[in-house]
Coordinates of C-alpha atoms in Angstrom, one line a residue:
M1 CA -31.6 -151.6 4.2
S2 CA -28.5 -149.0 4.3
G3 CA -25.7 -149.9 4.0
T4 CA -24.8 -148.0 6.5
L5 CA -27.3 -150.0 8.9
I6 CA -25.7 -152.7 8.1
L7 CA -21.5 -151.7 8.8
L8 CA -23.2 -151.2 11.9
Q9 CA -25.3 -154.0 12.2
L10 CA -22.2 -156.0 11.6
G11 CA -20.3 -154.3 13.7
G12 CA -22.4 -155.4 16.4
Y13 CA -22.6 -159.4 15.6
V14 CA -18.6 -159.1 15.2
G15 CA -18.7 -157.4 19.1
L16 CA -20.9 -159.8 20.3
L17 CA -19.3 -163.0 18.7
L18 CA -15.9 -161.4 20.6
W19 CA -18.0 -161.0 23.8
G20 CA -19.2 -165.5 23.3
T21 CA -15.5 -166.1 22.9
H22 CA -14.0 -163.7 25.6
M23 CA -16.6 -165.3 28.5
V24 CA -15.4 -168.7 27.3
S25 CA -12.1 -168.2 27.5
T26 CA -12.1 -165.9 31.3
G27 CA -15.5 -168.0 32.3
V28 CA -13.3 -171.8 32.3
E29 CA -10.5 -170.5 33.7
R30 CA -11.6 -168.8 36.5
G31 CA -13.3 -172.3 37.1
F32 CA -11.3 -174.1 36.5
G33 CA -7.7 -171.9 36.4
A34 CA -5.8 -173.0 38.7
E35 CA -6.1 -176.8 38.8
L36 CA -5.4 -177.1 34.4
R37 CA -1.7 -174.8 36.1
Q38 CA -1.0 -177.7 38.8
W39 CA -1.7 -179.7 36.1
L40 CA 0.1 -178.5 33.9
G41 CA 2.7 -178.8 35.7
R42 CA 2.7 -181.5 37.2
R43 CA 2.5 -183.7 32.8
L44 CA 5.8 -181.3 32.4
S45 CA 8.5 -181.4 34.9
P46 CA 9.5 -185.4 34.0
P47 CA 11.2 -184.6 32.0
G48 CA 13.6 -187.8 29.6
R49 CA 12.3 -189.3 26.0
G50 CA 9.4 -188.2 24.3
A51 CA 9.0 -185.3 26.3
R52 CA 8.8 -183.1 23.9
L53 CA 5.5 -184.4 22.8
R54 CA 4.6 -184.8 25.9
A55 CA 4.1 -180.8 26.1
M56 CA 2.3 -180.7 22.8
M57 CA 0.0 -183.0 23.4
I58 CA -1.0 -181.2 27.5
G59 CA -0.7 -177.6 25.7
L60 CA -2.7 -178.6 23.3
A61 CA -5.7 -179.8 26.3
V62 CA -5.0 -177.7 27.8
T63 CA -5.8 -175.0 25.0
A64 CA -8.8 -176.4 23.7
V65 CA -10.0 -177.1 27.5
L66 CA -10.0 -173.1 27.9
Q67 CA -10.5 -172.4 24.8
S68 CA -7.3 -169.8 24.2
S69 CA -3.7 -170.3 23.3
T70 CA -2.4 -166.9 24.9
A71 CA -3.5 -168.5 28.5
T72 CA -1.4 -171.8 28.0
G73 CA 1.7 -169.7 26.5
L74 CA 0.9 -167.5 29.8
M75 CA 1.8 -170.4 32.1
A76 CA 4.4 -172.2 30.0
T77 CA 5.8 -168.5 30.3
S78 CA 5.8 -168.8 34.1
F79 CA 7.0 -172.4 34.8
A80 CA 9.9 -171.2 32.4
A81 CA 10.7 -167.9 34.2
R82 CA 11.3 -169.5 37.3
G83 CA 13.0 -172.5 35.6
A84 CA 10.7 -175.1 36.9
L85 CA 10.1 -176.1 32.3
D86 CA 13.4 -175.3 29.9
L87 CA 12.2 -173.1 27.4
A88 CA 12.3 -175.8 24.4
P89 CA 9.5 -177.3 26.2
A90 CA 7.8 -174.1 26.9
L91 CA 8.3 -174.1 23.1
A92 CA 6.6 -177.6 22.1
V93 CA 3.8 -176.9 24.2
M94 CA 2.8 -173.3 22.3
L95 CA 3.1 -175.6 19.7
G96 CA 0.3 -178.2 21.0
A97 CA -1.9 -174.1 22.7
N98 CA -2.2 -173.4 18.8
L99 CA -3.2 -176.2 17.4
G100 CA -5.6 -176.3 20.7
S101 CA -7.2 -173.8 19.3
T102 CA -8.8 -174.8 16.0
L103 CA -11.2 -177.2 18.2
I104 CA -13.0 -174.8 18.5
T105 CA -13.3 -173.7 15.4
Q106 CA -13.7 -176.7 14.1
A107 CA -17.0 -177.2 16.2
L108 CA -18.4 -173.9 15.5
A109 CA -18.2 -173.9 11.6
F110 CA -20.5 -177.3 11.8
D111 CA -24.6 -174.9 11.8
I112 CA -25.9 -175.6 15.4
T113 CA -27.0 -172.6 15.9
A114 CA -30.4 -173.4 17.1
M115 CA -28.4 -174.9 20.1
A116 CA -27.4 -171.1 20.9
P117 CA -31.3 -170.1 22.5
L118 CA -31.0 -173.1 24.4
L119 CA -27.6 -173.0 25.8
V120 CA -27.8 -169.0 27.1
L121 CA -31.1 -170.0 29.0
I122 CA -29.4 -173.2 30.8
G123 CA -26.2 -170.7 31.6
V124 CA -28.4 -168.2 33.5
V125 CA -29.8 -170.8 35.4
L126 CA -26.1 -172.5 36.6
F127 CA -24.8 -168.0 36.8
R128 CA -27.7 -167.1 39.2
S129 CA -29.0 -170.6 40.8
S130 CA -25.4 -171.3 41.7
A131 CA -23.4 -170.6 45.2
D132 CA -19.7 -171.7 44.4
G133 CA -17.8 -169.6 41.7
R134 CA -17.2 -173.0 40.0
G135 CA -20.9 -173.2 39.1
K136 CA -21.4 -169.6 38.0
N137 CA -18.2 -169.7 35.6
L138 CA -19.5 -172.9 34.1
G139 CA -23.1 -170.7 33.6
R140 CA -20.9 -168.3 32.1
V141 CA -19.0 -170.5 29.5
A142 CA -23.4 -172.0 28.6
I143 CA -23.6 -167.9 28.6
G144 CA -20.5 -167.4 25.6
F145 CA -20.8 -170.2 23.5
G146 CA -24.0 -169.4 22.9
L147 CA -23.7 -165.9 22.0
M148 CA -21.2 -166.8 19.8
L149 CA -23.6 -169.4 17.9
L150 CA -26.6 -166.7 18.7
A151 CA -23.2 -164.3 16.1
L152 CA -22.2 -166.3 14.2
G153 CA -26.3 -167.7 13.4
A154 CA -27.2 -163.7 12.1
L155 CA -24.3 -163.0 11.2
G156 CA -24.7 -165.8 8.0
R157 CA -28.2 -164.2 7.5
T158 CA -26.9 -160.4 7.6
L159 CA -24.2 -161.4 4.5
V160 CA -27.0 -162.4 2.2
P161 CA -27.9 -159.1 1.2
V162 CA -24.4 -158.1 0.9
E163 CA -23.3 -160.4 -1.9
T164 CA -24.2 -158.6 -4.5
A165 CA -23.3 -154.7 -3.1
P166 CA -21.0 -153.4 -5.9
P167 CA -18.3 -152.0 -3.4
L168 CA -18.2 -154.6 -1.5
R169 CA -17.4 -157.0 -3.4
A170 CA -14.3 -154.9 -5.6
V171 CA -12.9 -154.4 -2.0
L172 CA -12.5 -158.3 -1.6
E173 CA -11.7 -159.4 -5.4
A174 CA -8.9 -156.4 -4.4
L175 CA -7.9 -159.2 -2.0
T176 CA -7.7 -161.8 -3.8
G177 CA -5.2 -160.8 -6.1
E178 CA -3.5 -159.6 -2.8
P179 CA -2.7 -161.6 -0.5
V180 CA -0.6 -160.7 1.6
L181 CA -2.9 -157.6 1.5
A182 CA -5.1 -159.6 2.5
L183 CA -2.3 -161.3 5.7
L184 CA -2.4 -158.3 6.9
I185 CA -6.0 -156.8 6.5
A186 CA -6.1 -159.9 8.8
G187 CA -2.9 -160.0 11.7
A188 CA -4.3 -156.0 12.2
L189 CA -7.7 -157.6 12.9
T190 CA -6.6 -160.6 15.1
W191 CA -4.2 -158.2 17.3
A192 CA -7.0 -155.8 18.2
C193 CA -9.6 -158.3 18.9
H194 CA -7.7 -160.0 20.4
S195 CA -9.0 -163.3 19.6
S196 CA -7.9 -165.2 16.4
V197 CA -11.0 -167.8 17.5
A198 CA -13.8 -164.9 16.8
V199 CA -11.6 -163.7 13.3
V200 CA -11.8 -166.9 11.8
L201 CA -14.8 -167.7 12.8
L202 CA -15.3 -163.7 10.9
I203 CA -13.0 -165.4 7.8
A204 CA -15.6 -169.2 7.3
S205 CA -19.1 -166.9 8.1
L206 CA -17.6 -164.1 5.3
A207 CA -16.5 -167.7 3.4
A208 CA -19.9 -169.3 3.3
S209 CA -21.8 -165.9 2.6
G210 CA -20.4 -165.9 -1.1
V211 CA -18.8 -163.0 0.0
I212 CA -14.9 -164.2 -0.4
A213 CA -13.1 -166.4 -2.5
P214 CA -11.8 -168.7 -1.3
A215 CA -8.0 -168.3 -2.3
A216 CA -8.4 -164.9 0.3
S217 CA -10.3 -166.7 2.8
L218 CA -6.8 -168.9 3.0
A219 CA -4.6 -165.5 3.4
L220 CA -7.0 -164.6 5.9
V221 CA -6.8 -166.6 8.0
L222 CA -3.1 -166.4 8.0
G223 CA -3.1 -163.4 8.6
A224 CA -5.4 -164.2 11.9
N225 CA -2.5 -167.2 12.6
L226 CA -0.1 -165.1 12.5
G227 CA -1.8 -161.7 14.9
G228 CA -2.7 -164.0 17.5
T229 CA 0.7 -163.4 18.6
L230 CA 1.6 -160.4 19.1
P231 CA -0.6 -159.3 21.9
P232 CA 1.8 -161.7 24.2
L233 CA 4.6 -160.1 22.4
F234 CA 3.6 -156.2 22.7
E235 CA 2.6 -157.0 26.8
A236 CA 5.3 -159.1 27.9
G237 CA 7.3 -156.7 30.6
S238 CA 10.3 -157.9 30.2
G239 CA 12.9 -160.7 27.2
V240 CA 13.1 -163.7 29.5
A241 CA 8.7 -163.9 29.2
R242 CA 9.9 -162.0 25.3
R243 CA 10.9 -165.7 24.3
L244 CA 8.3 -168.0 24.0
P245 CA 5.4 -165.5 22.3
L246 CA 8.9 -164.5 19.8
G247 CA 9.8 -167.5 19.5
N248 CA 6.2 -168.3 18.2
L249 CA 5.7 -165.4 15.6
L250 CA 9.1 -167.0 14.4
V251 CA 7.1 -169.9 13.8
R252 CA 3.7 -168.9 12.4
G253 CA 5.6 -166.3 10.6
A254 CA 7.6 -169.3 8.8
G255 CA 4.7 -171.0 8.1
C256 CA 2.9 -167.8 6.7
V257 CA 5.9 -166.8 3.8
V258 CA 6.2 -171.0 3.3
A259 CA 1.9 -170.9 3.0
L260 CA 1.5 -167.9 0.5
L261 CA 3.6 -169.7 -1.5
L262 CA 1.6 -172.4 -2.3
L263 CA -1.7 -170.9 -1.3
A264 CA -4.0 -172.1 -4.9
M265 CA -2.4 -175.3 -4.4
I266 CA -3.4 -176.4 -1.0
A267 CA -6.5 -174.6 -1.6
G268 CA -7.1 -177.3 -4.1
L269 CA -6.1 -179.9 -2.4
L270 CA -8.7 -178.9 0.0
A271 CA -11.0 -178.7 -2.0
H272 CA -10.8 -181.7 -3.2
I273 CA -11.5 -183.1 0.7
E274 CA -14.6 -181.1 1.9
A275 CA -15.0 -178.1 -0.5
A276 CA -17.9 -176.0 1.7
P277 CA -16.3 -173.0 1.9
A278 CA -16.4 -172.5 5.7
R279 CA -15.3 -176.2 6.4
L280 CA -12.2 -175.1 3.5
V281 CA -11.5 -172.4 6.0
V282 CA -11.5 -174.1 9.3
N283 CA -9.4 -177.1 8.0
F284 CA -6.8 -175.0 6.8
H285 CA -6.1 -173.3 10.3
T286 CA -6.1 -176.9 11.4
A287 CA -3.7 -178.0 9.0
F288 CA -1.8 -175.4 9.0
N289 CA -1.2 -175.2 12.9
L290 CA -0.9 -178.6 13.2
V291 CA 2.0 -179.0 10.7
L292 CA 3.8 -176.4 12.3
A293 CA 3.9 -178.8 15.2
V294 CA 4.7 -181.6 13.5
L295 CA 7.7 -179.4 11.3
F296 CA 9.0 -177.5 14.3
L297 CA 8.7 -180.2 17.4
P298 CA 12.4 -181.0 16.6
F299 CA 14.1 -178.6 16.3
T300 CA 12.8 -176.6 19.8
D301 CA 16.1 -177.2 21.6
R302 CA 17.5 -175.3 18.2
L303 CA 14.9 -172.1 17.8
A304 CA 15.3 -172.0 22.3
G305 CA 19.2 -171.2 22.5
L306 CA 19.0 -169.0 19.4
L307 CA 15.9 -166.8 21.9
I308 CA 18.1 -167.6 24.6
W309 CA 21.0 -165.7 22.3
F310 CA 18.9 -163.3 20.8
L311 CA 17.4 -162.0 24.1
P312 CA 19.5 -163.3 27.0
D313 CA 18.8 -162.9 31.0
P314 CA 19.1 -159.8 32.0
P315 CA 21.5 -158.5 35.0
R316 CA 19.5 -158.6 38.1
P317 CA 18.2 -154.4 38.5
A318 CA 20.9 -152.1 40.4
D319 CA 17.5 -151.8 42.2
P320 CA 16.1 -154.4 45.2
G321 CA 13.1 -152.8 45.3
K322 CA 12.2 -153.6 41.7
P323 CA 10.0 -156.2 40.8
I324 CA 11.0 -158.5 39.3
H325 CA 8.5 -161.2 38.5
L326 CA 4.8 -159.0 38.1
E327 CA 4.6 -159.1 34.7
P328 CA 1.5 -156.3 33.7
A329 CA 1.1 -159.7 30.0
A330 CA -0.5 -161.9 33.2
L331 CA -3.5 -159.4 34.6
D332 CA -5.4 -161.3 31.9
S333 CA -4.2 -164.9 33.4
A334 CA -5.8 -164.6 37.8
S335 CA -3.5 -167.8 38.4
V336 CA -0.8 -166.8 36.4
A337 CA -0.6 -163.8 38.0
L338 CA -0.9 -165.1 41.4
A339 CA 2.3 -167.3 40.7
N340 CA 4.0 -164.1 40.0
A341 CA 2.8 -162.5 43.0
A342 CA 3.6 -165.7 44.8
R343 CA 7.0 -165.6 43.1
E344 CA 7.7 -161.6 43.9
T345 CA 7.0 -162.7 48.4
L346 CA 9.4 -165.3 47.6
R347 CA 11.8 -162.6 47.4
M348 CA 10.7 -160.8 49.8
A349 CA 10.7 -163.8 52.2
D350 CA 14.7 -164.0 51.8
M351 CA 15.2 -160.1 52.1
F352 CA 13.8 -160.9 55.8
E353 CA 15.4 -163.6 56.1
V354 CA 18.8 -161.9 55.4
M355 CA 17.7 -159.7 57.8
L356 CA 16.9 -161.9 61.0
R357 CA 20.7 -163.0 60.3
G358 CA 22.3 -160.2 60.1
S359 CA 20.3 -158.9 63.1
L360 CA 21.9 -161.9 65.7
E361 CA 25.5 -160.5 64.3
V362 CA 24.3 -156.7 65.3
F363 CA 23.7 -158.6 68.7
R364 CA 27.4 -159.8 69.1
S365 CA 28.8 -157.5 68.3
G366 CA 26.8 -154.2 67.4
D367 CA 28.4 -153.8 64.0
R368 CA 26.5 -150.0 62.9
R369 CA 28.0 -150.5 59.3
R370 CA 26.6 -154.1 59.5
A371 CA 22.5 -152.4 61.6
A372 CA 23.1 -149.2 58.8
D373 CA 23.2 -152.4 55.8
I374 CA 19.6 -153.8 57.9
S375 CA 17.9 -151.3 57.9
R376 CA 18.0 -150.1 53.8
T377 CA 16.7 -154.3 54.1
E378 CA 13.6 -153.2 55.4
R379 CA 13.0 -150.2 53.0
V380 CA 14.0 -152.2 49.6
M381 CA 10.4 -155.1 51.4
D382 CA 8.6 -152.2 51.8
R383 CA 9.1 -151.5 48.8
L384 CA 8.7 -154.1 47.5
G385 CA 6.0 -155.2 49.8
A386 CA 3.7 -152.3 48.2
A387 CA 4.5 -153.2 44.2
I388 CA 2.9 -156.5 45.3
R389 CA 0.1 -155.3 46.5
R390 CA -0.7 -153.2 43.7
Y391 CA -0.2 -155.9 41.6
L392 CA -2.7 -157.7 43.6
A393 CA -4.8 -155.0 43.0
D394 CA -4.2 -154.9 39.1
I395 CA -5.3 -158.6 38.6
G396 CA -8.8 -157.5 40.7
D397 CA -9.0 -155.1 38.2
E398 CA -8.4 -157.1 34.9
Q399 CA -10.2 -160.3 36.4
P400 CA -11.8 -160.3 38.9
L401 CA -10.9 -162.9 41.7
D402 CA -14.2 -164.4 41.3
D403 CA -13.0 -168.7 41.4
E404 CA -12.8 -169.3 45.4
D405 CA -9.6 -170.9 44.5
E406 CA -7.9 -168.2 43.1
G407 CA -9.9 -165.9 45.8
A408 CA -8.0 -167.4 48.7
R409 CA -4.8 -167.6 47.6
G410 CA -5.1 -163.4 46.4
Q411 CA -6.1 -163.6 50.5
E412 CA -3.2 -166.0 52.1
I413 CA -0.5 -164.0 49.0
L414 CA -2.0 -160.7 50.6
S415 CA -1.0 -162.4 54.2
A416 CA 2.1 -162.8 54.0
V417 CA 2.9 -160.2 52.3
I418 CA 2.0 -158.0 55.8
N419 CA 2.5 -160.4 58.1
L420 CA 6.9 -160.1 56.9
E421 CA 6.9 -156.2 56.2
H422 CA 5.5 -156.4 59.8
A423 CA 8.8 -159.0 61.4
G424 CA 10.6 -156.5 59.2
D425 CA 9.4 -153.6 60.8
I426 CA 10.3 -155.4 64.6
V427 CA 13.5 -156.3 63.8
A428 CA 14.7 -153.4 62.1
N429 CA 13.4 -150.5 64.4
N430 CA 12.7 -152.1 67.6
L431 CA 14.8 -155.5 68.2
L432 CA 18.3 -153.2 65.9
E433 CA 17.1 -150.0 68.6
F434 CA 17.3 -152.6 71.7
A435 CA 20.2 -154.2 70.9
A436 CA 21.6 -150.1 70.3
R437 CA 20.5 -149.4 73.6
R438 CA 21.6 -152.0 75.9
A439 CA 25.3 -151.7 74.0
R440 CA 26.0 -147.6 75.0
R441 CA 24.2 -148.3 78.7
G442 CA 25.8 -152.3 79.1
G443 CA 28.3 -152.3 76.7
G444 CA 26.5 -155.5 75.8
F445 CA 24.6 -159.1 76.3
A446 CA 25.8 -161.0 79.1
P447 CA 26.9 -164.0 77.7
Q448 CA 23.7 -165.9 79.6
E449 CA 21.1 -163.6 77.6
L450 CA 22.5 -164.5 74.4
D451 CA 22.4 -167.9 74.1
V452 CA 18.9 -167.1 75.1
I453 CA 18.6 -164.8 72.2
A454 CA 20.3 -167.0 70.1
A455 CA 18.1 -170.0 70.5
M456 CA 14.9 -168.4 69.8
H457 CA 17.1 -166.5 66.9
A458 CA 17.1 -170.7 65.4
Q459 CA 13.7 -171.0 65.8
L460 CA 12.3 -168.5 63.7
V461 CA 15.1 -169.6 61.3
E462 CA 13.6 -173.5 61.1
S463 CA 10.0 -171.7 61.1
L464 CA 10.5 -169.9 58.6
R465 CA 11.5 -172.0 56.3
L466 CA 8.6 -173.9 57.4
G467 CA 6.1 -170.8 56.9
L468 CA 7.6 -171.2 53.1
T469 CA 7.2 -174.7 52.6
V470 CA 3.2 -174.3 53.3
F471 CA 3.2 -170.6 52.1
L472 CA 3.9 -172.9 48.6
R473 CA 2.6 -176.4 48.9
G474 CA -0.4 -175.2 49.8
D475 CA -3.1 -178.6 51.9
A476 CA 0.1 -180.3 50.7
A477 CA 2.1 -178.6 53.8
L478 CA -0.5 -180.2 56.5
S479 CA 1.6 -181.4 58.5
E480 CA 4.3 -178.9 58.0
A481 CA 1.7 -176.2 59.1
R482 CA 0.8 -177.9 62.0
R483 CA 4.5 -177.9 63.6
L484 CA 5.2 -174.2 62.6
V485 CA 2.1 -173.1 64.5
A486 CA 2.9 -175.8 67.6
Q487 CA 6.1 -174.1 68.0
K488 CA 4.3 -170.9 69.4
R489 CA 4.6 -173.6 72.7
L490 CA 8.2 -173.3 72.2
M491 CA 8.3 -169.2 72.2
R492 CA 6.7 -168.6 74.8
R493 CA 8.9 -171.4 76.5
M494 CA 11.4 -169.5 75.8
E495 CA 10.2 -166.0 76.3
A496 CA 9.4 -167.2 80.6
E497 CA 13.4 -169.0 80.6
A498 CA 14.1 -165.9 79.8
A499 CA 13.0 -164.0 82.4
D500 CA 14.2 -166.5 84.5
T501 CA 17.3 -166.3 83.2
N502 CA 16.9 -161.9 84.3
V503 CA 16.3 -162.6 86.9
R504 CA 19.0 -164.9 88.4
S505 CA 21.0 -162.4 86.4
L506 CA 19.8 -159.0 88.7
Q507 CA 20.1 -161.1 92.0
G508 CA 23.7 -161.9 90.4
A509 CA 24.5 -158.5 90.5
A510 CA 23.0 -157.3 93.2
K511 CA 24.6 -159.5 95.5
G512 CA 28.4 -158.7 93.2
A513 CA 27.4 -154.3 93.9
D514 CA 28.0 -154.5 90.3
A515 CA 26.1 -151.1 89.3
A516 CA 26.4 -150.6 86.2
L517 CA 25.5 -154.7 85.6
A518 CA 22.7 -154.5 87.7
A519 CA 21.1 -151.6 85.9
G520 CA 21.9 -152.3 82.4
V521 CA 19.7 -155.8 83.7
D522 CA 17.1 -153.6 84.8
S523 CA 16.4 -151.6 82.4
G524 CA 14.0 -154.6 80.9
I525 CA 16.5 -154.3 77.4
F526 CA 16.9 -157.9 76.9
L527 CA 13.1 -158.7 78.0
R528 CA 11.8 -156.6 75.2
M529 CA 13.9 -158.0 72.9
V530 CA 12.3 -161.2 73.5
R531 CA 9.3 -160.3 73.4
D532 CA 9.1 -159.0 70.1
L533 CA 11.6 -162.2 68.9
R534 CA 8.3 -163.6 69.9
R535 CA 6.3 -161.4 67.8
V536 CA 8.2 -161.9 65.2
H537 CA 7.5 -166.1 66.2
S538 CA 3.6 -164.4 65.3
H539 CA 3.7 -162.9 62.2
I540 CA 6.1 -165.9 60.1
A541 CA 3.5 -168.8 62.2
A542 CA 0.3 -166.4 60.8
L543 CA 1.4 -168.4 57.6
A544 CA 0.0 -171.6 59.0
Y545 CA -3.4 -169.6 59.7
P546 CA -4.9 -170.0 55.8
V547 CA -4.0 -173.5 55.4
L548 CA -5.3 -175.2 59.0
E549 CA -8.4 -172.8 58.7
R550 CA -9.1 -175.0 55.5
A551 CA -8.5 -178.2 57.2
A552 CA -10.8 -177.5 59.7
E553 CA -13.8 -176.9 57.0
G554 CA -12.9 -179.8 54.7
G555 CA -13.3 -182.2 58.0
D556 CA -9.0 -182.5 57.0
R557 CA -10.0 -186.2 55.7
D558 CA -6.3 -187.5 57.1
G559 CA -7.1 -186.8 60.8
S560 CA -10.0 -188.3 62.6
P561 CA -12.9 -185.9 64.0
M562 CA -11.5 -184.9 67.1
R563 CA -8.0 -184.0 65.9
V564 CA -10.2 -181.2 63.1
A565 CA -11.1 -180.2 65.8
A566 CA -8.3 -178.9 68.0
T567 CA -7.0 -178.4 65.0
A568 CA -9.5 -175.2 64.7
D569 CA -9.3 -174.3 67.7
A570 CA -5.8 -174.7 67.7
A571 CA -5.8 -172.4 64.6
E572 CA -8.1 -169.4 66.4
K573 CA -6.8 -169.1 69.7
E574 CA -3.3 -169.3 68.1
R575 CA -4.3 -166.6 65.8
A576 CA -5.6 -164.4 69.1
A577 CA -3.0 -164.8 71.0
A578 CA -0.9 -163.3 67.5
A579 CA -3.9 -159.8 67.1
G580 CA -2.6 -160.0 71.2
D581 CA 1.4 -160.3 70.8
R582 CA 1.1 -157.5 67.7
R583 CA -0.4 -155.0 70.1

């Protein structure tokens, strides 16, 4: 067989190994990423004694399931960036994640290639027969494992005739005498492949075939560990997001320096434990990360302080319409990217609340400068909403949201963004314009009209807070979602009372022969403003619809069947009413 053909076969099998690794990690994350992220957040939130050890073990467990230390690191970075997790426990999570990523190499280093066809068959059956996204993703995981085993077996068979090839042997003998060069080559390969698991398994295959000496194989493993820290670091979009991957790079870099100096001694010690070359590689990979976790776990607080000093919190952008949380590096992890989009949506909601509060001041005083500020905020909201929509589209491009929960969450965020944009348009372009026209025609609002507007405005602010609670907590805020929709009836009642107030004012103005007041009342501006306030509330109440609909579809186990039916019927009626309001 020609050397060119052998190289092509080796490249193809390495590509198959990489693709199998990708299928396993993405399949687990798409099927269970949202639950793992929620579980990770709940388990990491309690501080106290033993928090660092608990964080490390949690990182190990999550990565063992996800088979991607990068995904675990992105989750920890997301919690740390929003203040839900300090950097020190996030570093502990990363130490555990590094150790967890070695478990798959331990399992696949055994000769279980005979299971590959069975795993692929099971995966195809699951993928083709499952109607839900989770079953399909389990099938994807099984196919990925089968492809990895097939690739490893084929690599071993292809490398047998290569052992005696003089050119390759000369190159690999040169690596044996140059451990630093071996480390750099493996680091570059891992950075290009974005998978330390696949590269370590490739090194194990080379070692098992006798193509590479034990000392050189260990140097290559060090390079794979170092190279695995580079993609998250280079892809981070801000200094805060770079802290965790930089800390991981510093930890592994320090470990590589020490291990290179002791490489011969380490190879001898591990050979006494298990002499098989492939086992030597994977055992060293596990031992290296275990020693780093034990040595650096007590110093995560100091390392966190150093990283914060080196990468301080950036100042808020001068342009408020520039996104803060939409990290491009998180697009590989749909659950983390969706959390980032949700955080940016909350920024929009904060801007909208500022607009609401300012609008009441404009109604009372007619302050034109304040009205201009509100209009500028509305334009900023539109730009931020456009950025969030583009980011959600990018999530679908990088990692399709074929998981039911992730797809539903993406639709909820998109719906919230659109409703906030529409509500902001009504405040800035309708309500403020009506207020200005009323000021020009009648000199302002009557006291009783201001009382109605203030009452409806207070109801809007309270409903917005309820809506954001529902948006954040999801199905856990079912009672708040019901309260929010129920408040639409209150807004309708307040609108009817406003109409009565308007009629009484018109009658009083006619009896008093006050032509100016009668013209102001009869213009209908007050009633149009009341209508638009109710339209704003309809957009806020729309935040509750997804939760109510899921409760109705799931049977709402906390309530009776009649209550479930009432909830579903109410949600449908309110949605239809909201559509009418918007028209």
